XYZ file of C-alpha atoms in Angstrom:
116
model
C 102.271 156.652 132.549
C 101.143 153.733 134.385
C 102.760 152.521 137.575
C 103.743 149.381 135.704
C 106.028 151.227 133.230
C 108.269 152.592 136.011
C 111.585 150.753 136.905
C 114.894 151.924 137.351
C 116.814 152.866 134.194
C 113.595 154.012 132.366
C 114.053 157.211 130.640
C 111.368 159.814 131.198
C 110.518 163.343 130.599
C 109.501 166.169 132.785
C 108.008 169.453 132.002
C 110.282 171.510 134.236
C 113.428 169.425 134.394
C 113.663 167.821 130.952
C 114.791 164.535 130.154
C 116.173 162.105 132.591
C 116.666 158.452 133.980
C 114.816 156.792 136.829
C 117.359 156.003 139.429
C 114.732 154.298 141.906
C 111.203 154.335 143.011
C 110.029 155.616 146.312
C 107.166 153.792 148.101
C 104.691 156.051 149.965
C 103.631 155.166 153.565
C 100.470 153.883 152.184
C 102.319 151.267 150.205
C 102.031 152.591 146.589
C 104.743 154.207 144.594
C 104.068 157.916 144.556
C 107.704 159.280 143.702
C 110.724 158.633 141.781
C 114.306 159.595 142.146
C 115.351 160.928 138.625
C 118.813 162.059 137.284
C 117.977 164.896 134.942
C 120.537 165.242 132.153
C 120.717 168.754 131.552
C 121.103 170.002 135.287
C 123.105 166.742 136.419
C 120.911 166.729 139.599
C 118.957 164.049 141.109
C 115.496 165.173 141.842
C 112.551 163.445 143.546
C 109.453 164.063 141.506
C 105.836 162.566 141.807
C 105.463 159.806 139.193
C 102.238 161.556 137.768
C 104.461 164.469 136.572
C 106.601 161.980 134.431
C 106.149 160.780 130.962
C 108.020 158.171 129.030
C 110.850 159.793 126.900
C 109.413 157.891 123.900
C 106.084 159.763 124.084
C 107.525 163.106 123.804
C 109.919 162.219 120.911
C 108.824 163.305 117.527
C 110.444 162.657 114.054
C 109.367 164.857 111.140
C 110.326 164.737 107.662
C 109.515 167.075 104.813
C 110.459 166.379 101.071
C 111.603 169.349 99.042
C 112.980 169.929 95.641
C 116.661 169.753 96.880
C 116.231 166.796 99.302
C 114.449 165.971 102.448
C 114.456 168.048 105.685
C 114.422 165.915 108.844
C 113.614 167.211 112.266
C 114.229 165.098 115.442
C 112.774 166.478 118.698
C 113.341 164.736 122.003
C 111.366 167.211 124.111
C 114.461 169.186 125.016
C 116.832 168.862 122.103
C 116.167 169.209 118.574
C 118.173 167.908 115.735
C 117.530 169.227 112.127
C 119.047 167.874 108.842
C 118.234 169.931 105.861
C 119.470 170.345 102.205
C 122.179 172.683 101.849
C 120.278 174.450 99.008
C 123.036 173.818 96.358
C 122.108 169.975 95.899
C 125.572 168.835 97.123
C 124.948 168.117 100.795
C 123.206 168.748 104.040
C 123.367 171.235 107.036
C 122.756 169.991 110.488
C 121.953 171.901 113.628
C 121.555 170.983 117.273
C 119.384 173.167 119.313
C 118.000 173.283 122.943
C 114.924 175.518 122.848
C 115.723 178.521 120.525
C 119.454 178.249 121.185
C 121.735 176.717 118.609
C 124.235 174.489 120.360
C 126.140 173.358 117.369
C 126.170 173.168 113.392
C 127.891 171.223 110.712
C 127.920 170.803 107.042
C 128.038 167.494 105.218
C 128.932 168.044 101.508
C 130.169 166.068 98.637
C 132.073 169.125 97.174
C 134.384 169.321 100.223
C 135.456 165.586 100.420
C 139.129 166.223 99.603
């Protein structure tokens, strides 16, 4: 990530702390910008990290879709959380899940069978 891409409010990702938002840039004594103060979402902590250890959040986000016989499975991964939308196997709706790593945080069912 180049120095010109850093500014307050930019969403970034860090390999140890996960996703966060730059609060401000910290100039080194040599006049360059070497560190950033970042609020990391998962821990809620403000941490000062070297700018070289950050990547734009958009660079670690991926979207994958796979077409199957009962519908399309979509997986969105932002580098920490993963949302998966997949056919329910009955052709009437979809199952959704939110994960952090291997832990399932929440699940939901969307089905046309259960409208009323």
